[in-house]
Short mmCIF file of C-alpha atoms and ligand atoms in Angstrom, two decimals:
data_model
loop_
_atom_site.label_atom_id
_atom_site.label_comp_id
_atom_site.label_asym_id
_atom_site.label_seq_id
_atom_site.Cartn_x
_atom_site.Cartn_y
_atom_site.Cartn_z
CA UNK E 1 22.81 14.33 -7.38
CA UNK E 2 23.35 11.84 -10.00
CA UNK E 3 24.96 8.09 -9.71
CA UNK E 4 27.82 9.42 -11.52
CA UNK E 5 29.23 11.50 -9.12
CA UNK E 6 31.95 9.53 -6.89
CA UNK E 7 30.57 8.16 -3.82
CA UNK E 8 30.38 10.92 -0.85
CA UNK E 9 29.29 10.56 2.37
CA UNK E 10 25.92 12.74 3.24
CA UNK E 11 25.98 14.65 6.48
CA UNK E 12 23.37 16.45 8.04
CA UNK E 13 24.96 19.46 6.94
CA UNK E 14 25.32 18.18 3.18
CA UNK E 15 21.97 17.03 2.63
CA UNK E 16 19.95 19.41 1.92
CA UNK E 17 22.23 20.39 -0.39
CA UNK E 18 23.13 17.63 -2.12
CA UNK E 19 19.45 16.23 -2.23
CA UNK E 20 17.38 19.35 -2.68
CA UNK E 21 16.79 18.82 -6.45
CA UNK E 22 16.16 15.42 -6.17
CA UNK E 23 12.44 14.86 -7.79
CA UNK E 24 11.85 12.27 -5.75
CA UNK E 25 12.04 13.64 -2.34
CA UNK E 26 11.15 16.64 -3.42
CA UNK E 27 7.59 15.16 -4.25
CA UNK E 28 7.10 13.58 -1.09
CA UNK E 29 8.34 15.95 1.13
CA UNK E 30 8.61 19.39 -0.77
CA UNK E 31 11.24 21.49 -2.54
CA UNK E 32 11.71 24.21 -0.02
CA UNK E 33 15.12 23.27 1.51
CA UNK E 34 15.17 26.08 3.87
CA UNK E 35 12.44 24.22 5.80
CA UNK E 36 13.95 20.60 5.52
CA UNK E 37 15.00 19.17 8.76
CA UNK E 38 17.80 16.77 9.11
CA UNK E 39 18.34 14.19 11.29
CA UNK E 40 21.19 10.98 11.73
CA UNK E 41 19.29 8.19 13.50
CA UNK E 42 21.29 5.11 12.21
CA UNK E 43 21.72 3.32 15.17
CA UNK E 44 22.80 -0.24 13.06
CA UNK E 45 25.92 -1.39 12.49
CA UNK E 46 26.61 -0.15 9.51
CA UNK E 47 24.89 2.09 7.60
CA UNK E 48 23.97 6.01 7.73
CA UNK E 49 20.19 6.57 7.81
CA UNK E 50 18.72 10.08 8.16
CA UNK E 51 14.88 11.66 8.80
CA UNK E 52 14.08 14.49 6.29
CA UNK E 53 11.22 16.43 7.31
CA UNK E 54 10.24 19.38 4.93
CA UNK E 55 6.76 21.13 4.71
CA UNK E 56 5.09 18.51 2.89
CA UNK E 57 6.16 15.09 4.81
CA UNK E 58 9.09 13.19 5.94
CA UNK E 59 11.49 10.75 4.24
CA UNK E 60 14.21 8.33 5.08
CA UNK E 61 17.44 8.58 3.54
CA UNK E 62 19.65 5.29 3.88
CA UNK E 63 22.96 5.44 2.83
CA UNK E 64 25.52 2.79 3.13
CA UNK E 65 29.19 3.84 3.96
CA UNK E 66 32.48 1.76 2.70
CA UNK E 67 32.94 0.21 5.57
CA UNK E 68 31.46 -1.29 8.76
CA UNK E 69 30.14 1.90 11.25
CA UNK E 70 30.66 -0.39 14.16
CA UNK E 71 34.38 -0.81 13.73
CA UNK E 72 35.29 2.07 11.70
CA UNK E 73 37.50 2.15 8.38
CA UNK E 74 40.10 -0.50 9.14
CA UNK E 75 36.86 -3.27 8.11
CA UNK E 76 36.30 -2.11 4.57
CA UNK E 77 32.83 -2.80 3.13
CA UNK E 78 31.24 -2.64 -0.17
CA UNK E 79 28.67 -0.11 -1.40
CA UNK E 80 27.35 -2.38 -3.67
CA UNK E 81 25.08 -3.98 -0.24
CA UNK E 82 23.06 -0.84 -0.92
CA UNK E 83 22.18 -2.28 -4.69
CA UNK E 84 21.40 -5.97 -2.87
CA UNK E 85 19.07 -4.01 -0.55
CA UNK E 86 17.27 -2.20 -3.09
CA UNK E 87 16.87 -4.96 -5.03
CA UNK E 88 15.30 -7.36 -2.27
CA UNK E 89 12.95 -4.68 -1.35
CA UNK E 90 11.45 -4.50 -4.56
CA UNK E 91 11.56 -9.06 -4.59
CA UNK E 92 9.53 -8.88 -1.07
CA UNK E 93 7.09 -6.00 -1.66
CA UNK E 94 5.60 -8.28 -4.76
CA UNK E 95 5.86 -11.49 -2.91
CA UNK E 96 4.74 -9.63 0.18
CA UNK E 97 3.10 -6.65 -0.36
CA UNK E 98 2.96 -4.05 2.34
CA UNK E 99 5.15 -5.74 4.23
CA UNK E 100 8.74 -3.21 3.79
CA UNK E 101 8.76 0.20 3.18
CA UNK E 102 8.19 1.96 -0.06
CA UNK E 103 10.77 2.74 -1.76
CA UNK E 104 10.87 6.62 -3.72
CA UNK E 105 14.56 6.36 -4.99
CA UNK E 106 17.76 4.62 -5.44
CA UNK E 107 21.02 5.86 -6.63
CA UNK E 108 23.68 3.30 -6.80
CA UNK E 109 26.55 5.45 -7.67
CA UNK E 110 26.14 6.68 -3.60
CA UNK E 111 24.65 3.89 -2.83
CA UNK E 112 21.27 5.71 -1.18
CA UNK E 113 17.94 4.55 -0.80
CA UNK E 114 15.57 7.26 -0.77
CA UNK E 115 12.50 5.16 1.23
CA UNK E 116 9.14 5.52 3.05
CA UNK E 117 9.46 7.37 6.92
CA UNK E 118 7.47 4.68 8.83
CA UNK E 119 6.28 7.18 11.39
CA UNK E 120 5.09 6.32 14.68
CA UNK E 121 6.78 3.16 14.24
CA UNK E 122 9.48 1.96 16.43
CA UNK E 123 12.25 -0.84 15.80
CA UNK E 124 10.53 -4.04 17.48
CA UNK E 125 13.33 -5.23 19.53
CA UNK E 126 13.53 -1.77 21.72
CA UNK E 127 9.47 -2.26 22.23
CA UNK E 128 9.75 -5.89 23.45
CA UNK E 129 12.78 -4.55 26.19
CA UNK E 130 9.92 -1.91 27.35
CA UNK E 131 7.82 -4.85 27.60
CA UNK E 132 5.39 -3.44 25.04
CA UNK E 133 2.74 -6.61 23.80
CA UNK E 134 2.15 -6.11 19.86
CA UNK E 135 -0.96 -8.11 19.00
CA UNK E 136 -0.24 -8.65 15.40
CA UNK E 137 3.79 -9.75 14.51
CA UNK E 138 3.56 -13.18 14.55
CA UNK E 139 0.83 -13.03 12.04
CA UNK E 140 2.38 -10.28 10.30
CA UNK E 141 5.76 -11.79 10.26
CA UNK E 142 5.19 -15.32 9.80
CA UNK E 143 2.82 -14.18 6.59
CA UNK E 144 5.98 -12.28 5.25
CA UNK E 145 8.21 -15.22 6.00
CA UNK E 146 6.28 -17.75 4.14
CA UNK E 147 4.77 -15.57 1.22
CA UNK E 148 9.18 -14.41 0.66
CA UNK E 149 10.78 -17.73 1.16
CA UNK E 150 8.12 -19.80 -0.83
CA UNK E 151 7.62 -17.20 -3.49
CA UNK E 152 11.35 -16.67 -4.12
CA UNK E 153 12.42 -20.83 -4.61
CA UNK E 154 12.14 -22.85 -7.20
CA UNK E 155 8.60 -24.18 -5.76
CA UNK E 156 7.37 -21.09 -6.88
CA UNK E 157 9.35 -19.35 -9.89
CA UNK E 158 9.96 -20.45 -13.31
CA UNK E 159 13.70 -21.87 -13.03
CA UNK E 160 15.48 -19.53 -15.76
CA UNK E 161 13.71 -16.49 -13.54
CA UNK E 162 15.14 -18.11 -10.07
CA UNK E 163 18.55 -18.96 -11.85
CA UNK E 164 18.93 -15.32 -12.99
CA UNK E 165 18.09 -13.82 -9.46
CA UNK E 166 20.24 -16.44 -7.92
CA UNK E 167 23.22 -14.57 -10.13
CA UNK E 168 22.23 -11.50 -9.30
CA UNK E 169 22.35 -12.08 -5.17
CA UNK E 170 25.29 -14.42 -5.28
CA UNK E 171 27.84 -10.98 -6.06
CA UNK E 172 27.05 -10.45 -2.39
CA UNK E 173 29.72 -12.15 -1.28
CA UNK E 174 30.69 -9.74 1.49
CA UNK E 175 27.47 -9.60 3.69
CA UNK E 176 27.19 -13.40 3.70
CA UNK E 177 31.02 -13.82 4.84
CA UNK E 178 30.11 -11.58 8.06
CA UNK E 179 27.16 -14.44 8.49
CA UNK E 180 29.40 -16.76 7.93
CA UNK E 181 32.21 -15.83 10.42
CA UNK E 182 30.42 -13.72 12.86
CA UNK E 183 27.61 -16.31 13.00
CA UNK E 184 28.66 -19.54 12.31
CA UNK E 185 32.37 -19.78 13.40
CA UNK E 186 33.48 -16.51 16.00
CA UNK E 187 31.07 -17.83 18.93
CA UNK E 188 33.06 -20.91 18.97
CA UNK E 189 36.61 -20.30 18.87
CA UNK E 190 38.72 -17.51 20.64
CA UNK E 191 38.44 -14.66 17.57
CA UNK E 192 39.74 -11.54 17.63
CA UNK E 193 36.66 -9.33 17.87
CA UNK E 194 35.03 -11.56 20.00
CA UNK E 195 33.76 -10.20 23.59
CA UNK E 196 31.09 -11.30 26.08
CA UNK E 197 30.28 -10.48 29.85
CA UNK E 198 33.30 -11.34 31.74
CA UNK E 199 34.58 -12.97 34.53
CA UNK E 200 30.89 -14.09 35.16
CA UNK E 201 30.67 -16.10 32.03
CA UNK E 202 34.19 -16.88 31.31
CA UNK E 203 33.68 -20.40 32.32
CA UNK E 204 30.65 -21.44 30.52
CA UNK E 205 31.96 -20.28 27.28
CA UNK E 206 35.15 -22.18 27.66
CA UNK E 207 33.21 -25.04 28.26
CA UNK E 208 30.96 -24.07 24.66
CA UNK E 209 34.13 -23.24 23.05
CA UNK E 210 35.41 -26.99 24.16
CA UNK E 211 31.99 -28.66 23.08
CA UNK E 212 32.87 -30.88 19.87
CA UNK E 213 29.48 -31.59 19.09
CA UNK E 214 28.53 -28.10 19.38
CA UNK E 215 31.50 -26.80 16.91
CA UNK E 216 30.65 -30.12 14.69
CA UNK E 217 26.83 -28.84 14.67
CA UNK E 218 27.95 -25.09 14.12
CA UNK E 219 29.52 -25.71 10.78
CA UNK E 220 26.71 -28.20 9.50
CA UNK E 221 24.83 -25.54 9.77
CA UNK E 222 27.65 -23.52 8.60
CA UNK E 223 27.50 -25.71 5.51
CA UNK E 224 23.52 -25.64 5.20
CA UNK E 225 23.75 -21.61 4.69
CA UNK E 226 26.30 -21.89 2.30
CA UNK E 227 25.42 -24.54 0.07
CA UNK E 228 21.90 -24.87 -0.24
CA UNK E 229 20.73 -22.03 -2.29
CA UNK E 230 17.28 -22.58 -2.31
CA UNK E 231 15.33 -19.35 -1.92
CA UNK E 232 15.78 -15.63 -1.30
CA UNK E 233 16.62 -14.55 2.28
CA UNK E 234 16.29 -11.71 3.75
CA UNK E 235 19.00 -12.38 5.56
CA UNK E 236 19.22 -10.55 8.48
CA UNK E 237 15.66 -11.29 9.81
CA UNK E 238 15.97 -10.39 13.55
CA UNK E 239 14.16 -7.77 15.84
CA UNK E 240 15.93 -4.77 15.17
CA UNK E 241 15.05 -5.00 11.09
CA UNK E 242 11.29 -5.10 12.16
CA UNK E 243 9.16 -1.50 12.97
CA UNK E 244 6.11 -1.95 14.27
CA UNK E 245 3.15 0.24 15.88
CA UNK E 246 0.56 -1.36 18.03
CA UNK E 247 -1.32 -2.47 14.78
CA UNK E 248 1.37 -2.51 11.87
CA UNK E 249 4.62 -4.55 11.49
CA UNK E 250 6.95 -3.78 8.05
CA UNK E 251 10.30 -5.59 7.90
CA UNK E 252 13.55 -3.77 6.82
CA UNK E 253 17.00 -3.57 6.29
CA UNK E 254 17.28 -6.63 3.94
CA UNK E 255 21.17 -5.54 2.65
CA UNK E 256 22.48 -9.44 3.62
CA UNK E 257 19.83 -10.71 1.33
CA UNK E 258 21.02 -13.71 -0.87
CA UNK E 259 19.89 -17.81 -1.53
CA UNK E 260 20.28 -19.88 1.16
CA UNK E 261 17.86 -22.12 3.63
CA UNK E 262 14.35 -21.23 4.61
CA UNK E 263 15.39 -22.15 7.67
CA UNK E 264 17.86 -19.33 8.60
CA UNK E 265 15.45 -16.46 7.92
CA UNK E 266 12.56 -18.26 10.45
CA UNK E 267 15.49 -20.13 12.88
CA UNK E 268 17.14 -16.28 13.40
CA UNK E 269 13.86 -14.27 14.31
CA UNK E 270 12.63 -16.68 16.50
CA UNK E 271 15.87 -16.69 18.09
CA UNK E 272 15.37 -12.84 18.74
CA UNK E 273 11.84 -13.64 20.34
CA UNK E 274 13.91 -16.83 22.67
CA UNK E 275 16.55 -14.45 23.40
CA UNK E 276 14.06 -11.41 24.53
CA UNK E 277 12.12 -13.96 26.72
CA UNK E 278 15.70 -14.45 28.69
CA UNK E 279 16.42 -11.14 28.96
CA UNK E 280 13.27 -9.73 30.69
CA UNK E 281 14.09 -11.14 33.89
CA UNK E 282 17.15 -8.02 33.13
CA UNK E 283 14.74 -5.20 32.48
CA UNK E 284 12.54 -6.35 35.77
CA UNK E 285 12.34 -3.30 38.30
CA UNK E 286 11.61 -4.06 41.83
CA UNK E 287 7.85 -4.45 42.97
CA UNK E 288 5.02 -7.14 42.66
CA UNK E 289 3.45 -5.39 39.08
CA UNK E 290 6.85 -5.20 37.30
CA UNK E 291 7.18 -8.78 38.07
CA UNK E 292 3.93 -9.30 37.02
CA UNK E 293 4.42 -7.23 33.58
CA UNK E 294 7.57 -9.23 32.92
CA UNK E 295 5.77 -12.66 33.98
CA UNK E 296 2.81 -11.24 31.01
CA UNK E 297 5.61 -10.56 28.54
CA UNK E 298 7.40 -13.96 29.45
CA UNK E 299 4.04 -15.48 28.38
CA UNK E 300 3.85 -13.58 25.54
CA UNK E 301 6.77 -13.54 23.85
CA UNK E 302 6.37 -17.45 24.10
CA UNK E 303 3.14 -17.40 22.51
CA UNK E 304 4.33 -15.15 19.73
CA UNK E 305 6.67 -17.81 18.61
CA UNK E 306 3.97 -20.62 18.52
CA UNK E 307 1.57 -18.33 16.68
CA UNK E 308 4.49 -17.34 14.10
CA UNK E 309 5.65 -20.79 13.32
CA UNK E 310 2.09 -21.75 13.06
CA UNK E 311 1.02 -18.68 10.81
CA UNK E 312 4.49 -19.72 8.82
CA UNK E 313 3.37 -23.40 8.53
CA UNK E 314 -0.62 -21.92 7.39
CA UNK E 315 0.61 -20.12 4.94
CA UNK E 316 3.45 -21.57 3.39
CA UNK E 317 0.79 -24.87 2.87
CA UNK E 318 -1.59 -22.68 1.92
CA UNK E 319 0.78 -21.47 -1.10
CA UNK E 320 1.89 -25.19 -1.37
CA UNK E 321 -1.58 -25.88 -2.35
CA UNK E 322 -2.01 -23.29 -4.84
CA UNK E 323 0.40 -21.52 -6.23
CA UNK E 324 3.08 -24.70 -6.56
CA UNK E 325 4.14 -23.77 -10.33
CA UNK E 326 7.92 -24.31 -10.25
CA UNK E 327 9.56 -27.26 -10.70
CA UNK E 328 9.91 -28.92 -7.22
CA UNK E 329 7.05 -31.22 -6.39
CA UNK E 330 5.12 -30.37 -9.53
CA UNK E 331 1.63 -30.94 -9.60
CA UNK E 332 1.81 -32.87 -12.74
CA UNK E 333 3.40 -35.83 -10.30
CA UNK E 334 1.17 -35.41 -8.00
CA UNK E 335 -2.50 -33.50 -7.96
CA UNK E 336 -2.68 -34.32 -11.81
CA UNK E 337 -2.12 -37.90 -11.20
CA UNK E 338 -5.20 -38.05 -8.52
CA UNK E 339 -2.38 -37.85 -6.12
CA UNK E 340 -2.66 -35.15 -3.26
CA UNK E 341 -1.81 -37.52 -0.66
CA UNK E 342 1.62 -37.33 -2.38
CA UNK E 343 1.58 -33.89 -2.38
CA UNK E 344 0.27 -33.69 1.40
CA UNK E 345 3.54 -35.88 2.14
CA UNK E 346 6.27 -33.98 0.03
CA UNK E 347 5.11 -30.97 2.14
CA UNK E 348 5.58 -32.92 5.40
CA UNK E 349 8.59 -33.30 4.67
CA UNK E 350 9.70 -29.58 3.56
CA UNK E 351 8.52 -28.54 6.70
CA UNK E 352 10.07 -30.81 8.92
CA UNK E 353 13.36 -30.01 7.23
CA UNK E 354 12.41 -26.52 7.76
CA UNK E 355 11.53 -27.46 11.49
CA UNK E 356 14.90 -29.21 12.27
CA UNK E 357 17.15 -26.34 10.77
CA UNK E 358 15.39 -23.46 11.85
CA UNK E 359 16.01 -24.72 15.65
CA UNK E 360 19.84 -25.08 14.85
CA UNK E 361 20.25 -21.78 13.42
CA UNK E 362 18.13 -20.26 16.33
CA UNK E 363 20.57 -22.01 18.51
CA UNK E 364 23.85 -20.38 17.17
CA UNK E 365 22.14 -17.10 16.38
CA UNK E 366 21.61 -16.79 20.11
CA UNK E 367 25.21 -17.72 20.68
CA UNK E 368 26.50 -15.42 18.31
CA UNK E 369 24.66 -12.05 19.80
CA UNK E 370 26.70 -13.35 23.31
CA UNK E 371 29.87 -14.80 22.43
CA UNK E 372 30.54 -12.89 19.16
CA UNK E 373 31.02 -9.13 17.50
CA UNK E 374 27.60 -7.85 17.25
CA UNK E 375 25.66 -8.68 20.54
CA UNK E 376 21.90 -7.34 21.29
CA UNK E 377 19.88 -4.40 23.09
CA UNK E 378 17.91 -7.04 24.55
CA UNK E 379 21.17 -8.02 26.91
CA UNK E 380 23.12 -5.21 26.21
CA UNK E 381 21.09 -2.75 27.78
CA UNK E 382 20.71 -4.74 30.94
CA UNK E 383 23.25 -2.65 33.71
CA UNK E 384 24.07 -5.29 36.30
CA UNK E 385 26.70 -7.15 34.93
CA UNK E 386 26.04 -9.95 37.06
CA UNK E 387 22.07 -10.30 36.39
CA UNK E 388 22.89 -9.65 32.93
CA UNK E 389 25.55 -12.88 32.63
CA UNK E 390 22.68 -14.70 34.37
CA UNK E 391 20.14 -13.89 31.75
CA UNK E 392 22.99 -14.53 29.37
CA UNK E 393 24.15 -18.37 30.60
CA UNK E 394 20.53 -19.20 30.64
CA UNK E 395 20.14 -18.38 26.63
CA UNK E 396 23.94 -19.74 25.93
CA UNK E 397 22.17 -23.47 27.41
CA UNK E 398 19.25 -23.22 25.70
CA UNK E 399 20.87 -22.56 22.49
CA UNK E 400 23.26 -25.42 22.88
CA UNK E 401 20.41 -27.40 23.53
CA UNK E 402 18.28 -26.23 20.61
CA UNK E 403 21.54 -26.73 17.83
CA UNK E 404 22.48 -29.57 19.59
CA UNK E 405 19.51 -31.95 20.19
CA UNK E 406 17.77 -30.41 17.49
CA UNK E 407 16.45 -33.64 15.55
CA UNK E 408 15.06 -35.28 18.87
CA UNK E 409 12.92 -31.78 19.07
CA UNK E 410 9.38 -32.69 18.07
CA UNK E 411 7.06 -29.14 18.46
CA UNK E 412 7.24 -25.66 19.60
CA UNK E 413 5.98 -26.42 22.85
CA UNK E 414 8.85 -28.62 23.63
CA UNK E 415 11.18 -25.87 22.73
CA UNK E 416 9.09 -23.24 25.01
CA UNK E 417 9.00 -25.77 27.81
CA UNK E 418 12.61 -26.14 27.98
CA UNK E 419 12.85 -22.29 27.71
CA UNK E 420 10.89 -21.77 30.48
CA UNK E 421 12.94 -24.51 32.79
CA UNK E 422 15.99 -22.86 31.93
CA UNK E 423 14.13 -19.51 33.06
CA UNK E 424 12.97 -20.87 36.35
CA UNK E 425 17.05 -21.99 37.14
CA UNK E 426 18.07 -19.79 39.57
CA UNK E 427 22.31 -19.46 39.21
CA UNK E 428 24.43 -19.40 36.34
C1 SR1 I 501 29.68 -6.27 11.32
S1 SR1 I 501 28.00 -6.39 11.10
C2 SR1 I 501 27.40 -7.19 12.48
C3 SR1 I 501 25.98 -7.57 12.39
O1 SR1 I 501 25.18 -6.42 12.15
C4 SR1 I 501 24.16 -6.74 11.22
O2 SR1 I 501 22.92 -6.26 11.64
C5 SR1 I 501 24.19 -8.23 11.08
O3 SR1 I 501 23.36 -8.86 12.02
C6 SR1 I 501 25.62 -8.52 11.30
O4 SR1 I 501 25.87 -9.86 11.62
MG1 MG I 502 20.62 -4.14 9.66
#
């Protein structure tokens, strides 16, 4: 198959067909079609992805369709967030490396990425509703966070290098106007595809929906994403784009990348740990050691987000220190000059500003999965409506709280103690 060709969906009858001279997959997995085994597993909102197992080894085949899977053909979508994808992957595998997949081929006439089968991996978010403990995300995540958004501003890259990227993301105009509706704006007023678990919550979202400093916070942060272009994201950083075994984490699915905040990427997945810590009381089975498992993971899953936004704040200092070779904060001001007190403050600063938007975009991220189009496994999979509204209104305050009160918030142990007071409230 060639990018000439017009765009056609694959099927798991066309596959083999269509891909069985590709060199590519052929090499990894072997040429003997016959054998290949084909399998549709995209369980995302909008893309196809398939497992191709032939004699040799297995591949993933990622294809993106023209329009959003979850609603079907009357939401048209561009192919082109296949190219974006592609082309983020490559950005965070040298800013990151062995952090996302490998990558064995891209076409971007049908928009596939031919990529690595991360096998006996599982998508994070489904292992943190079995209550699985993985010892090594936060360190593995909040390394990839800090060596991406660092490595990919102008604190790190020569400006006509960062200028030239920023061009190249800022075509992807449709993935970042799903953020910016389904994220920043849906939650908060009565939209069409909006849903959430009703009657039980009908009245605390009216009162949300009514809650000017809420909506006024909502579209600073609204603004924030849009206008302040300062690294590259990936964009869609929450549990479900992480796989992760017992020992290994890799991120992926990076098609909404583009420039915008640090904040958003680290402010969304710590959101996804905030909003799996209210949901376990959902996944609880009767008995004294399933309360106990879920009181372990409750622990845990707090922990995790200490130990990420510390490993974040490590590392991103850590690069601060040494590889600061673009033109914000250059050294020449300050180490050159005898200065590194100077230097020690202008990185203060970063990461407070870092600190004080990442809450509010954790804070409306966990709105959106509740109030908006796209909501989570985390709740979603939780049967009883009623226990699952409960969970729900628990997360709903704390996010109002976190996008709120967000710059009288002083340390992640504030945040985790409020989380766990909210927790211990009994009624919606
Ligand atoms: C219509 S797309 C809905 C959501 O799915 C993606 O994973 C993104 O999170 C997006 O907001
Ligand atoms: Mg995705």
């Amino acid at each position: 198959m060639t990018g000439k060709l017009p765009f056609e969906a694959l099927s798991v009858e066309t596959l083999s067909m269509r891909l069985g001279t590709n060199d590519a997959l052929c090499a990894r997995i072997g040429k003997d079609t016959a054998n290949w085994k084909v399998r549709e597993v995209g369980d995302g909102n909008l893309n196809l992805v398939f497992i191709v197992e032939g004699d040799k080894g297995a591949a993933v085949v990622k294809q993106a369709l023209p329009y959003v899977r979850l609603v079907g053909d009357s939401w048209p979508l561009p192919l082109k967030r296949s190219f974006f994808e592609y082309h983020a992957l490559t950005r965070q595998e040298a800013r990151a490396p062995g952090s996302v997949p490998a990558i064995h081929h891209f076409d971007e006439g049908q928009a596939l990425i031919i990529m690595e089968y991360l096998s006996p991996h599982i998508i994070l978010r489904r292992a943190l509703i079995e209550g699985r403990q993985l010892p090594n995300i936060a360190r593995d995540i909040g390394l990839f966070m800090a060596r991406t958004l660092f490595r990919g501003s102008d604190l790190s890259m020569a400006a006509k290098d960062r200028k030239a990227d920023l061009a190249l993301f800022a075509d992807n105009v449709e993935l970042c106007d799903i953020t910016e509706n389904l994220v920043f704006s849906d939650p908060y007023f009565d939209a069409r595809m909006n849903r959430h678990t009703s009657p039980q919550l009908d009245g605390l979202v009216a009162e949300l929906r009514a809650d000017r400093d809420l909506k006024v916070e909502a579209q600073r942060l609204k603004h924030l994403f849009a206008a302040n272009a300062e690294t590259l994201l990936h964009g869609d950083l929450h549990s479900g784009s992480i796989m992760v075994t017992d020992t290994e984490t890799r991120m992926i699915d990076p098609e909404f990348a583009f420039y915008g905040p640090m904040a958003f990427d680290v402010g969304m997945l710590l959101a996804n740990f905030w909003m799996a810590f209210f949901s376990q009381r959902g996944h609880e089975q009767a008995g004294h050691e399933q309360k106990e498992k879920r009181d372990a993971m409750r622990a845990y899953l707090l922990d995790v987000t200490v130990e990420t936004w510390s490993v974040f704040r490590a590392e991103f200092s850590h690069l601060w220190r040494t590889e600061r070779t673009g033109m914000l904060y250059q050294k020449s001001l300050f180490e050159d000059q005898g200065d590194r007190l100077g230097a020690e403050q202008a990185l203060d600063h970063v990461l407070h500003q870092i600190w004080d938007d990442l809450l509010g975009f954790a804070g409306i991220e966990i709105h959106r999965r509740i109030l908006g189009l796209a909501h989570n496994a985390d709740f979603e999979t939780i049967a009883d409506e009623d226990l699952r509204a409960a969970c729900e209104a628990k997360a709903l305050k704390f996010g109002r709280h976190l996008a709120v009160n967000r710059r009288q918030i002083h340390s992640i142990d504030e945040v985790n103690n409020l989380a766990a007071l909210i927790e211990q409230e009994s009624r919606i």
